[in-house]
Short mmCIF file of C-alpha atoms and ligand atoms in Angstrom, two decimals:
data_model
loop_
_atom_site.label_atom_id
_atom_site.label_comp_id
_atom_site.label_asym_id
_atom_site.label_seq_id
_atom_site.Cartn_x
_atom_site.Cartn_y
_atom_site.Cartn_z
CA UNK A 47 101.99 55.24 112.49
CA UNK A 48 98.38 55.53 112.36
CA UNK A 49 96.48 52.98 110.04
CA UNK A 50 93.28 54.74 109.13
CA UNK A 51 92.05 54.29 105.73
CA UNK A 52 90.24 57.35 103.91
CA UNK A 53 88.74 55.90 101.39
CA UNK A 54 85.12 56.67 102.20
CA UNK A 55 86.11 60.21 102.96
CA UNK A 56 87.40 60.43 99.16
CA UNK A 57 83.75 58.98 98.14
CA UNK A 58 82.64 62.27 99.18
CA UNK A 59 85.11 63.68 96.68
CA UNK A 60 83.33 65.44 93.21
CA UNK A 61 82.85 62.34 90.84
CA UNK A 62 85.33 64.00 88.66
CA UNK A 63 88.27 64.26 90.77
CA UNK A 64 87.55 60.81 92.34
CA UNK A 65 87.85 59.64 88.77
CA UNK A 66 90.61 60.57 88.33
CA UNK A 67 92.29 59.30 91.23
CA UNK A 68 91.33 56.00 90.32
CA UNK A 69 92.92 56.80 86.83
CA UNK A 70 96.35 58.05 88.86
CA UNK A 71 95.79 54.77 91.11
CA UNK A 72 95.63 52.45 88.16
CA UNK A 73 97.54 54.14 86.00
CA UNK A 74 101.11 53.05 88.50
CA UNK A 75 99.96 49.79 88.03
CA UNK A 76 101.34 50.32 84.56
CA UNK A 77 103.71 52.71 84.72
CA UNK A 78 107.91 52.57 85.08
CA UNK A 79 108.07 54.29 88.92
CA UNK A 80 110.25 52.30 90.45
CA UNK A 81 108.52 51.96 93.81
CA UNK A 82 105.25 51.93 92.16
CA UNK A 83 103.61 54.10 95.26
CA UNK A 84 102.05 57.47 94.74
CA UNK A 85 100.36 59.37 96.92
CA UNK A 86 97.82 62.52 97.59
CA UNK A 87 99.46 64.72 99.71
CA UNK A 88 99.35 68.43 101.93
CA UNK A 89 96.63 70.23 102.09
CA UNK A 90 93.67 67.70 100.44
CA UNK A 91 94.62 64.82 102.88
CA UNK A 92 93.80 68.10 105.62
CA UNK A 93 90.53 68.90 104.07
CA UNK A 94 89.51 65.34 103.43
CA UNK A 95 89.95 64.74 107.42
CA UNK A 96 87.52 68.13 107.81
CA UNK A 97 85.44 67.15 105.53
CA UNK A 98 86.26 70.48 103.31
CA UNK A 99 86.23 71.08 99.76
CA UNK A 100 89.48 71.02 97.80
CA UNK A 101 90.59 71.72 94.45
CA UNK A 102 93.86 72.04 94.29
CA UNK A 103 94.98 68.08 94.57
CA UNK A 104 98.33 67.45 95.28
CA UNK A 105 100.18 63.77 94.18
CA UNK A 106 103.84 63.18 95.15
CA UNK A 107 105.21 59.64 93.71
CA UNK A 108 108.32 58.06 94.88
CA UNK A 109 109.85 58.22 91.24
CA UNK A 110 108.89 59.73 87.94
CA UNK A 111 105.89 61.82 88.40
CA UNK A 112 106.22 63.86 85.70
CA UNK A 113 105.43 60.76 83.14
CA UNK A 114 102.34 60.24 84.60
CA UNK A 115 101.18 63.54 84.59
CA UNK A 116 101.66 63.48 80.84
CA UNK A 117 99.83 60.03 81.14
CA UNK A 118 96.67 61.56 83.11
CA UNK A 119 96.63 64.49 80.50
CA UNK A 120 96.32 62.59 77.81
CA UNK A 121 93.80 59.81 79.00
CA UNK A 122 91.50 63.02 80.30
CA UNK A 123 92.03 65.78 77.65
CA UNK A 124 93.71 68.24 80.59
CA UNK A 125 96.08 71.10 80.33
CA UNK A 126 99.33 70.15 80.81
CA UNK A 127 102.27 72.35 82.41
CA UNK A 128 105.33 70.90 82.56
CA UNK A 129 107.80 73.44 84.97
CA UNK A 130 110.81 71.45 84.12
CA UNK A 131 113.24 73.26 86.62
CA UNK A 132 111.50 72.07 89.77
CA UNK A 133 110.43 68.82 88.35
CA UNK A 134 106.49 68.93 88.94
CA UNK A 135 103.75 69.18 86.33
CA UNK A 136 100.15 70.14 86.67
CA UNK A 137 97.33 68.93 84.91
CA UNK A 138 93.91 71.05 84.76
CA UNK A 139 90.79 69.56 84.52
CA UNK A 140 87.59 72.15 85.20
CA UNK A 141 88.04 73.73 88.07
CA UNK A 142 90.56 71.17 89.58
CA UNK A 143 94.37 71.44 89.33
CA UNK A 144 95.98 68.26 90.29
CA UNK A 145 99.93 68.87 90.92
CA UNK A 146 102.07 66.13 90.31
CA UNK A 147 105.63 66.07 92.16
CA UNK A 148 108.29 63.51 92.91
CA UNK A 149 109.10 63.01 96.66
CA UNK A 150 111.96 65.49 97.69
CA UNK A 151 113.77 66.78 101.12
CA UNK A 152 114.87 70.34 101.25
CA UNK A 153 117.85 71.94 102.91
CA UNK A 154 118.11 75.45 103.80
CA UNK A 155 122.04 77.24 103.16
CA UNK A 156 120.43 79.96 105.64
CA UNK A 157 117.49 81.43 106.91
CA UNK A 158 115.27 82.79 104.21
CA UNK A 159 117.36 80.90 101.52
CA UNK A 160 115.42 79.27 99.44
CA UNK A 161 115.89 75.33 99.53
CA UNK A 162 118.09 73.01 97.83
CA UNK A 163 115.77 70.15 96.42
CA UNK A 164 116.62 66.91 95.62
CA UNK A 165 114.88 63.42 95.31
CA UNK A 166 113.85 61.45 98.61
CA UNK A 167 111.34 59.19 99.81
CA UNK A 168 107.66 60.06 101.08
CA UNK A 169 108.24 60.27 104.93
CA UNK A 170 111.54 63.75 104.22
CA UNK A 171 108.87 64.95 101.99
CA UNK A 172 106.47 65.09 104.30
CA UNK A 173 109.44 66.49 106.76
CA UNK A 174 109.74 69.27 104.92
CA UNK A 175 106.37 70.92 105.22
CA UNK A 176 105.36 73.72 107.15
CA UNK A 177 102.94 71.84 109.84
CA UNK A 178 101.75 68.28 111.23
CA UNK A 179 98.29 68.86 109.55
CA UNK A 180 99.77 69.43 106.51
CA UNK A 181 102.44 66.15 106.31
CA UNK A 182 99.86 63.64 105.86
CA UNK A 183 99.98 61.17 103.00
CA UNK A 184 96.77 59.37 101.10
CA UNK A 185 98.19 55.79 98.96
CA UNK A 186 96.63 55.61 95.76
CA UNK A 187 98.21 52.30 95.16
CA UNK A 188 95.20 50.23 93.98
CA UNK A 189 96.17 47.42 96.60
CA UNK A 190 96.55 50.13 99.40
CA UNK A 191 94.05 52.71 98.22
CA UNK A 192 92.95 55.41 101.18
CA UNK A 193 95.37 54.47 103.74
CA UNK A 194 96.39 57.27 105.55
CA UNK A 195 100.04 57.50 106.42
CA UNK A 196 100.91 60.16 108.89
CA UNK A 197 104.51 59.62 110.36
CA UNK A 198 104.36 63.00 112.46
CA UNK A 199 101.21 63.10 114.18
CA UNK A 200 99.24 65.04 111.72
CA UNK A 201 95.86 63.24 112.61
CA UNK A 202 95.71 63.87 116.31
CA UNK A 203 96.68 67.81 115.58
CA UNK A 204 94.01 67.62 113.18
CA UNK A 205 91.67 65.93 115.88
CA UNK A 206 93.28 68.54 119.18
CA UNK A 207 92.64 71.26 116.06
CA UNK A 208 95.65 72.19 116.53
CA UNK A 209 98.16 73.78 114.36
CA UNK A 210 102.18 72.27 115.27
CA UNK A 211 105.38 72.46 113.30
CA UNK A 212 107.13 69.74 112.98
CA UNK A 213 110.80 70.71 114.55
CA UNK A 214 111.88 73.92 115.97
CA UNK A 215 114.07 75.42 113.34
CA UNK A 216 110.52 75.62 111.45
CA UNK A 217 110.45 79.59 110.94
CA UNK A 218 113.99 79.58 110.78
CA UNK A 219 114.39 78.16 107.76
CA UNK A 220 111.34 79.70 106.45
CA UNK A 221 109.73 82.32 108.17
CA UNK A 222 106.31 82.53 105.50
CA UNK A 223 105.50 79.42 107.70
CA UNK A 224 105.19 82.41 110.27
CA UNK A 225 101.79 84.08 107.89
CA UNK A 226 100.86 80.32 107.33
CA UNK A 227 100.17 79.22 110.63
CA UNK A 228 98.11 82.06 111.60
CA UNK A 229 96.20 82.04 108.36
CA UNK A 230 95.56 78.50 108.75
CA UNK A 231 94.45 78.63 112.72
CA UNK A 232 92.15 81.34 111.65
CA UNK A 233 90.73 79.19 108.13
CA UNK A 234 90.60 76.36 109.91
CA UNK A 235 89.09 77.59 113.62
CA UNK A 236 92.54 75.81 115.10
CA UNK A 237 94.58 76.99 117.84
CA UNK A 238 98.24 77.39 117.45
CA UNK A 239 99.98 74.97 119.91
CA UNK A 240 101.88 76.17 122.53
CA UNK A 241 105.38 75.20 121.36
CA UNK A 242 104.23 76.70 118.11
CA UNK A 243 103.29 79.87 119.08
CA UNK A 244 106.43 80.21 121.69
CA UNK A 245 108.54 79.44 118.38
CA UNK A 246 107.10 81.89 116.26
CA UNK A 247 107.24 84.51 118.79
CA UNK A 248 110.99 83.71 118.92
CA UNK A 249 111.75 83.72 115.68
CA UNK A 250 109.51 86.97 114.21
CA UNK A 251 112.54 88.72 113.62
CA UNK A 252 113.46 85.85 110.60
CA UNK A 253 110.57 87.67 108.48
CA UNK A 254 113.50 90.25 107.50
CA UNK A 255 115.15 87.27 105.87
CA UNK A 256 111.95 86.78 103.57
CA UNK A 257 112.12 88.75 100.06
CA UNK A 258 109.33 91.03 99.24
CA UNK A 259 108.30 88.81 96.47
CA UNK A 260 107.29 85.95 99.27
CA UNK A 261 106.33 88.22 102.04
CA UNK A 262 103.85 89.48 99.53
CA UNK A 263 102.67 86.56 98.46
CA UNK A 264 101.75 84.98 101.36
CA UNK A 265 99.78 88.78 102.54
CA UNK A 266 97.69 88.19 99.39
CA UNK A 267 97.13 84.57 99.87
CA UNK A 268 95.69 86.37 103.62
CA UNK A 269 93.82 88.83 101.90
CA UNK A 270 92.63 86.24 99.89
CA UNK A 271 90.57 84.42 102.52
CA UNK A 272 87.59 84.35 103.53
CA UNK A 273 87.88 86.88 106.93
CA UNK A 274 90.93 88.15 106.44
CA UNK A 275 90.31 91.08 109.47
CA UNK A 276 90.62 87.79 111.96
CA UNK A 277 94.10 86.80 110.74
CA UNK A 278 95.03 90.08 110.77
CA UNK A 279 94.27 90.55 114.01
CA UNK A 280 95.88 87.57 115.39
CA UNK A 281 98.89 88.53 113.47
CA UNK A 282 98.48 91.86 115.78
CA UNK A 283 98.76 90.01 119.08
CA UNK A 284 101.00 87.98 117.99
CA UNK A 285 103.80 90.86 116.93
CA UNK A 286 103.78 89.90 113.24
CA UNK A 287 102.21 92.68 111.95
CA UNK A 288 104.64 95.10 114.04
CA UNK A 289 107.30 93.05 112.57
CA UNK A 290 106.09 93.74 108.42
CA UNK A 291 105.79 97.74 110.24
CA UNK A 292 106.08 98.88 113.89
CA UNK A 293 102.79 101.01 112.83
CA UNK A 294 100.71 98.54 111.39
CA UNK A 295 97.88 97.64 113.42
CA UNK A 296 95.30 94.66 113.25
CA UNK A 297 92.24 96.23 115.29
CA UNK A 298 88.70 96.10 115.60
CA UNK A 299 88.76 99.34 113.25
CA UNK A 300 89.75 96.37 110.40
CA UNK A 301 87.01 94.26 111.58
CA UNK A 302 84.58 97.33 110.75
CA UNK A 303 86.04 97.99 107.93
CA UNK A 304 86.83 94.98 105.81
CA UNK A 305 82.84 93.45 106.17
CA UNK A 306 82.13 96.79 103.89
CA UNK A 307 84.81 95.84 101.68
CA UNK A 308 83.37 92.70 100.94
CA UNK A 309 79.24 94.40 100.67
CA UNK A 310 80.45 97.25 98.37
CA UNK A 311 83.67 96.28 96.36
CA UNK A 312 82.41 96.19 92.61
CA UNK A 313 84.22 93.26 92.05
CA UNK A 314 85.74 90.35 93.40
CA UNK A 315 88.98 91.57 91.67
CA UNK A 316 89.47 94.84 93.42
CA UNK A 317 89.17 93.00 96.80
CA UNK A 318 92.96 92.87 97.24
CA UNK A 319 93.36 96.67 96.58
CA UNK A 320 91.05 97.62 98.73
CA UNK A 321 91.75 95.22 101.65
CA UNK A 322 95.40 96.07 101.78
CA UNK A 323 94.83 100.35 101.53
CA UNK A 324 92.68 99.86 104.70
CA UNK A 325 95.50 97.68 106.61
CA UNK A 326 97.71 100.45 105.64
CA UNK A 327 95.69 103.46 105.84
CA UNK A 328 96.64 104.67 109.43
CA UNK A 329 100.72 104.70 108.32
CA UNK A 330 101.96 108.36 106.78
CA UNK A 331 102.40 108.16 102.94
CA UNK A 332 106.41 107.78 103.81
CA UNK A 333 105.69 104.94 105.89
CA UNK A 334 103.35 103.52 103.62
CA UNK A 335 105.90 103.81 101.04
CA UNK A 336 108.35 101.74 102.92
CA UNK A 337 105.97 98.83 102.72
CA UNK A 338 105.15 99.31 99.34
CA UNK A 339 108.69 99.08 98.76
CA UNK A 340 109.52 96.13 101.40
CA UNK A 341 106.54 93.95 99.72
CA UNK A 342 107.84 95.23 96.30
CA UNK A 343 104.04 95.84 95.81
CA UNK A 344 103.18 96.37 91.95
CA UNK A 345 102.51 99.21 89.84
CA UNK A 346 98.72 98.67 89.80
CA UNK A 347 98.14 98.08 93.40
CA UNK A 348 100.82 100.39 94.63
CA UNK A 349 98.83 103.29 92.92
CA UNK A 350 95.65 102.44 94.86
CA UNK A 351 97.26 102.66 98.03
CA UNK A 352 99.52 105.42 97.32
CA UNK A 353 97.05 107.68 96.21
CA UNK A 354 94.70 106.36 99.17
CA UNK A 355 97.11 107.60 101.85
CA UNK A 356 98.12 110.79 99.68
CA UNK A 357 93.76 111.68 99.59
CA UNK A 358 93.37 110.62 103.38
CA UNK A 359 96.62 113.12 104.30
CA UNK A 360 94.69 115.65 102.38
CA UNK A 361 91.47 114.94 103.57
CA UNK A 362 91.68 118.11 106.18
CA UNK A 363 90.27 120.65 103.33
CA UNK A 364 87.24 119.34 102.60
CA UNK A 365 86.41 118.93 106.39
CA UNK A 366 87.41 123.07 106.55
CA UNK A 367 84.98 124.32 104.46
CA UNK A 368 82.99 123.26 101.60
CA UNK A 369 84.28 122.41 98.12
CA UNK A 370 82.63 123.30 95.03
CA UNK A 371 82.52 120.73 92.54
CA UNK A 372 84.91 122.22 90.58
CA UNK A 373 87.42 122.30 93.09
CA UNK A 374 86.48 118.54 94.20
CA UNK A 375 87.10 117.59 90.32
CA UNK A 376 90.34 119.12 90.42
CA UNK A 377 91.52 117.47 93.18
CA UNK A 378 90.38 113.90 93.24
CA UNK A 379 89.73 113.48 88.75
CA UNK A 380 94.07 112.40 88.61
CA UNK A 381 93.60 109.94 91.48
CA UNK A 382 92.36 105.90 91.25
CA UNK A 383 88.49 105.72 92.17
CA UNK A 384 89.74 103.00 94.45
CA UNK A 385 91.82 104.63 96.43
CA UNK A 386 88.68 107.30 96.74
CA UNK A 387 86.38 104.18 97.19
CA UNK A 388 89.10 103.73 100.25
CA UNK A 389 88.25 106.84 101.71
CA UNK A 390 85.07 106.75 101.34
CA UNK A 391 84.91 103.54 103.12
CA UNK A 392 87.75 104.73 105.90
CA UNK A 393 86.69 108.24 106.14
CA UNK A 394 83.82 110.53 108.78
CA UNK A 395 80.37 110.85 107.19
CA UNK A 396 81.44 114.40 105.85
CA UNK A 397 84.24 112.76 103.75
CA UNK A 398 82.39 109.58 102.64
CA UNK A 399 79.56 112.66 101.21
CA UNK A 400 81.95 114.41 99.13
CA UNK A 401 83.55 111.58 97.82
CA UNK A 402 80.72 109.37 96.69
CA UNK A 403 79.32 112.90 95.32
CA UNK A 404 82.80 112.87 93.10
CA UNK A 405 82.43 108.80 92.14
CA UNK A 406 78.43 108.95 91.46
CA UNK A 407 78.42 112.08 89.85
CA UNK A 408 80.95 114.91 89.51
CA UNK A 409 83.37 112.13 87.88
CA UNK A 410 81.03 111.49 85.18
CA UNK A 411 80.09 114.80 84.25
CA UNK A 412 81.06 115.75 80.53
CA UNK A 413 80.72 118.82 78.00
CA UNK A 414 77.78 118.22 75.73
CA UNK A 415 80.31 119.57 72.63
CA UNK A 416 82.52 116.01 71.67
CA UNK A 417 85.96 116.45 70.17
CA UNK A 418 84.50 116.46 66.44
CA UNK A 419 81.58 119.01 67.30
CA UNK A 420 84.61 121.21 68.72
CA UNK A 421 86.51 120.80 65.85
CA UNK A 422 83.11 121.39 62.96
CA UNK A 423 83.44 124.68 65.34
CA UNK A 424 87.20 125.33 64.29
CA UNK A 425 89.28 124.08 67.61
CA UNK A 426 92.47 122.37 65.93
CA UNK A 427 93.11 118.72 67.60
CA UNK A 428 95.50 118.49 69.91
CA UNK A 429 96.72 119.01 73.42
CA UNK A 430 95.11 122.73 73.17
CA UNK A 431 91.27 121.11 72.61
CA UNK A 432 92.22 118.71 75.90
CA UNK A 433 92.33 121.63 77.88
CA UNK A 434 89.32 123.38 76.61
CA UNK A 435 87.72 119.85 76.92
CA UNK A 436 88.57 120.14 80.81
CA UNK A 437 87.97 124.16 80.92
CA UNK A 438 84.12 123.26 79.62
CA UNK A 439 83.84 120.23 82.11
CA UNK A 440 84.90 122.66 85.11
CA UNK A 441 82.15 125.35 83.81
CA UNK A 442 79.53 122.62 83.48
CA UNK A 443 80.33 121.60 87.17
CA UNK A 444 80.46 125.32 88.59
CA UNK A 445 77.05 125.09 87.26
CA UNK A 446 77.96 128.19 84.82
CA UNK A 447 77.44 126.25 81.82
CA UNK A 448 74.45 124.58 81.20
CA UNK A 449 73.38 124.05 77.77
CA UNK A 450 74.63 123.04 74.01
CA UNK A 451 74.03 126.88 73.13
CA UNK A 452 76.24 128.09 76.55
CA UNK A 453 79.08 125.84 75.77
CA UNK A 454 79.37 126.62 71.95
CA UNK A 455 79.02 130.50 72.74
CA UNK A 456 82.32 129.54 75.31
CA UNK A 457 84.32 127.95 72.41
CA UNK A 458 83.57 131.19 69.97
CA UNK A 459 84.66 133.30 72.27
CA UNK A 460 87.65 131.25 73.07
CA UNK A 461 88.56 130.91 69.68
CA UNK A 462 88.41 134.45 69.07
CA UNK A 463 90.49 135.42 72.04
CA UNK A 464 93.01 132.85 70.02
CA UNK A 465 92.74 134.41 66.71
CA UNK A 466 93.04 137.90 68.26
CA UNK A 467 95.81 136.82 70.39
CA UNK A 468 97.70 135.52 66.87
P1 LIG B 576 95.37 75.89 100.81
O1 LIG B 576 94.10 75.27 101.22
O2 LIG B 576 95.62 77.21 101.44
O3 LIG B 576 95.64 75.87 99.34
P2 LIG B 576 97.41 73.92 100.97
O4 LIG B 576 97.74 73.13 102.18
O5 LIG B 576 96.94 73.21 99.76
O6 LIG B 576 96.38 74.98 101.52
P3 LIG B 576 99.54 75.15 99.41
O7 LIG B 576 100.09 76.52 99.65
O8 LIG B 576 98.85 74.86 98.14
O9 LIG B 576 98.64 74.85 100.66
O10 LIG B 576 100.73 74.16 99.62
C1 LIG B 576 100.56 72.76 99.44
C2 LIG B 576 101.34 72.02 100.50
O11 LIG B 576 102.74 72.32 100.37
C3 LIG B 576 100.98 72.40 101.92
O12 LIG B 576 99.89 71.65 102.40
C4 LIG B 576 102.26 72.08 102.68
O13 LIG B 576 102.34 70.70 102.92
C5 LIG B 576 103.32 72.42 101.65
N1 LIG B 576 103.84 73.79 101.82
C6 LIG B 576 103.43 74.91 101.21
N2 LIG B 576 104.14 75.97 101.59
C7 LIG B 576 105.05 75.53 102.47
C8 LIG B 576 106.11 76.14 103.21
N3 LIG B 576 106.34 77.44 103.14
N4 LIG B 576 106.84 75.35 104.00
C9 LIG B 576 106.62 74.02 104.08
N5 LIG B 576 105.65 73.40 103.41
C10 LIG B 576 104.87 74.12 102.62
#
């Protein structure tokens, strides 16, 4: 075991979270844990090697964590959750989250199970994490503050940059580890070691065992990063795409396409949307379906995409011949503007025309007359004025209405055709 001591490398931590690892530090001083020893674990002991920022801060203690979570809550004002069932608590403080856990070991009934938990020491917690760089400890025991304890060669992978799982049945037991590694190598500018990537090429076939819920989750936490388009990719060669869908592809055409995501997307929040109806957008609807269904992608985000494939399958009339902007209305006014953002991004210059003419204009076109004007003219509310509404918004864009004057003379007429018709 390596005896390096990080405590200078948590100096350069934000004064606030270094405070409060002091706090966790002395706090076990006082508190009942039965070993006393607590320690920052996973991902922060990675960053604080690289010298990368970190806010989620994970603590594991060889006892009672959850007691001095509530302890650290209390001294600092933070939010407490308390998830009872798996034993952990997290305290939020600004923008840090600091995760408390006790030290555990996992078993897995079967690939793709999720694991039975119960209480162990540091070194089968750290055995039960997905890779080397990731099973590094950090004491926060006053008397043995910033030692490093790495029982699996987690500082030399982090020093070869190299990402390593720590025994072979690995992606058996849980084949996310497969979307992990590459979305770490990729983060990270790691290579996957050679036993590593030998494994996971073995073992693709164990994503099946993964429920949509998790298989999902971990695609997000991809689309989620920072270049996406280069995990994807690398998920390409690797065969893991082909495994989520023989026709999903990770190309150069993403690596165009996903830079424009990130220059034109509105807002951070539609990212995910958008990001995920491009990796998609060369399937059919049918097979695009299928993945919706496999990921058990929701409501909001499976309308995106659906309606992005369903608009890119119809795509072939508006490259015929052009549409008016009635017609264009008609077509596109029931579908989400991200899915037409979508095309527009995916689509030839012909198609991106037409559709930003539909998002920056014809989408936003509306009669002069509002609901009460129609009904100080005699239109009775209801579904009826909806569909005059629409009827006036189609003459407006056919260009055959243009004024108050032209669109009240409309509803007269209208409304006598109704009275005559009575
Ligand atoms: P990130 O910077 O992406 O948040 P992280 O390392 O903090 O990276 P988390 O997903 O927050 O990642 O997980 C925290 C830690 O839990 C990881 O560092 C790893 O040790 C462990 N872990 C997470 N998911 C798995 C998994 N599927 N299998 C094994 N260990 C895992």
């Amino acid at each position: 075991m390596v005896a390096l001591n990080l405590a200078a490398e948590m100096e350069r931590l934000p004064p606030e979270a270094r405070e409060i690892l002091r706090m966790v530090g002395s706090l076990v001083e006082e508190s009942r844990l039965p070993s006393g020893r607590l320690f920052l674990v996973g991902g922060v002991v990675r960053d604080l090697l690289l010298g990368c920022p970190c806010l989620d801060i994970d603590i594991v203690g060889e006892g009672d964590a959850l007691s001095l979570a509530e302890a650290v809550a209390r001294r600092t004002h933070g939010r407490l959750v308390v998830h009872k069932r798996f034993g952990t608590a997290t305290v939020r403080l600004g923008e840090f989250r600091f995760d408390f856990a006790a030290a555990r070991s996992e078993t897995y009934s079967h690939p793709g199970a999720l694991p039975e938990v119960r209480s162990d020491t540091l070194k089968a917690d750290l055995f039960r994490r997905d890779f080397t760089i990731n099973a590094m400890a950090v004491d926060l025991t006053v008397s043995r503050w910033g030692t490093l304890i790495d029982y699996y060669g987690g500082l030399e992978d982090v020093r070869k940059r190299c990402i390593r799982v720590l025994h072979p049945g690995s992606f058996v037991d849980d084949a996310t580890r497969i979307l992990r590694a590459i979305r770490y190598e990729q983060r990270l500018g790691f290579r996957m070691e050679t036993g590593t990537a030998r494994l996971l090429r073995r073992d693709l076939k164990m994503l099946d065992t993964i429920s949509g819920d998790r298989l999902r989750h971990e695609i997000e936490l991809v689309l989620g990063e920072e270049r996406p388009e280069r995990i994807l990719r690398r998920g390409a060669e690797l065969g893991v795409l082909q495994q989520l869908h023989p026709s999903l592809k990770g190309n150069g055409w993403l690596a165009l396409k996903f830079p424009l995501v990130r220059e034109l997307a509105g807002s951070a929040k539609d990212m995910p949307a958008l990001y995920l109806s491009l990796l998609v957008y060369h399937l059919t609807p049918e097979e695009g379906g299928q993945l919706l269904d496999r990921l058990k992608v929701p409501g909001a985000i499976r309308k995106v995409v659906r309606d992005a494939l369903e608009i890119k399958s119809e795509v072939s009339r508006m490259s015929s011949s052009a549409l008016a902007p009635g017609a264009l209305y008609r077509w596109l006014h029931l579908r989400h503007p991200l899915a037409i953002r979508v095309n527009a991004l995916a689509g030839a210059p012909m198609v991106r025309w037409y559709l930003e003419l539909f998002l920056r204009q014809l989408s936003l076109v509306k009669p002069l007359l509002s609901g009460e004007d129609l009904m100080a003219l005699g239109v009775p509310a209801g579904s009826e004025m909806g569909r005059l509404q629409e009827h006036l918004r189609e003459e407006r864009l056919e260009g055959r209405l243009k004024t108050r004057g032209d669109e009240e003379a409309l509803v007269k007429k209208w409304i006598e055709r109704k009275s005559g018709g009575c």
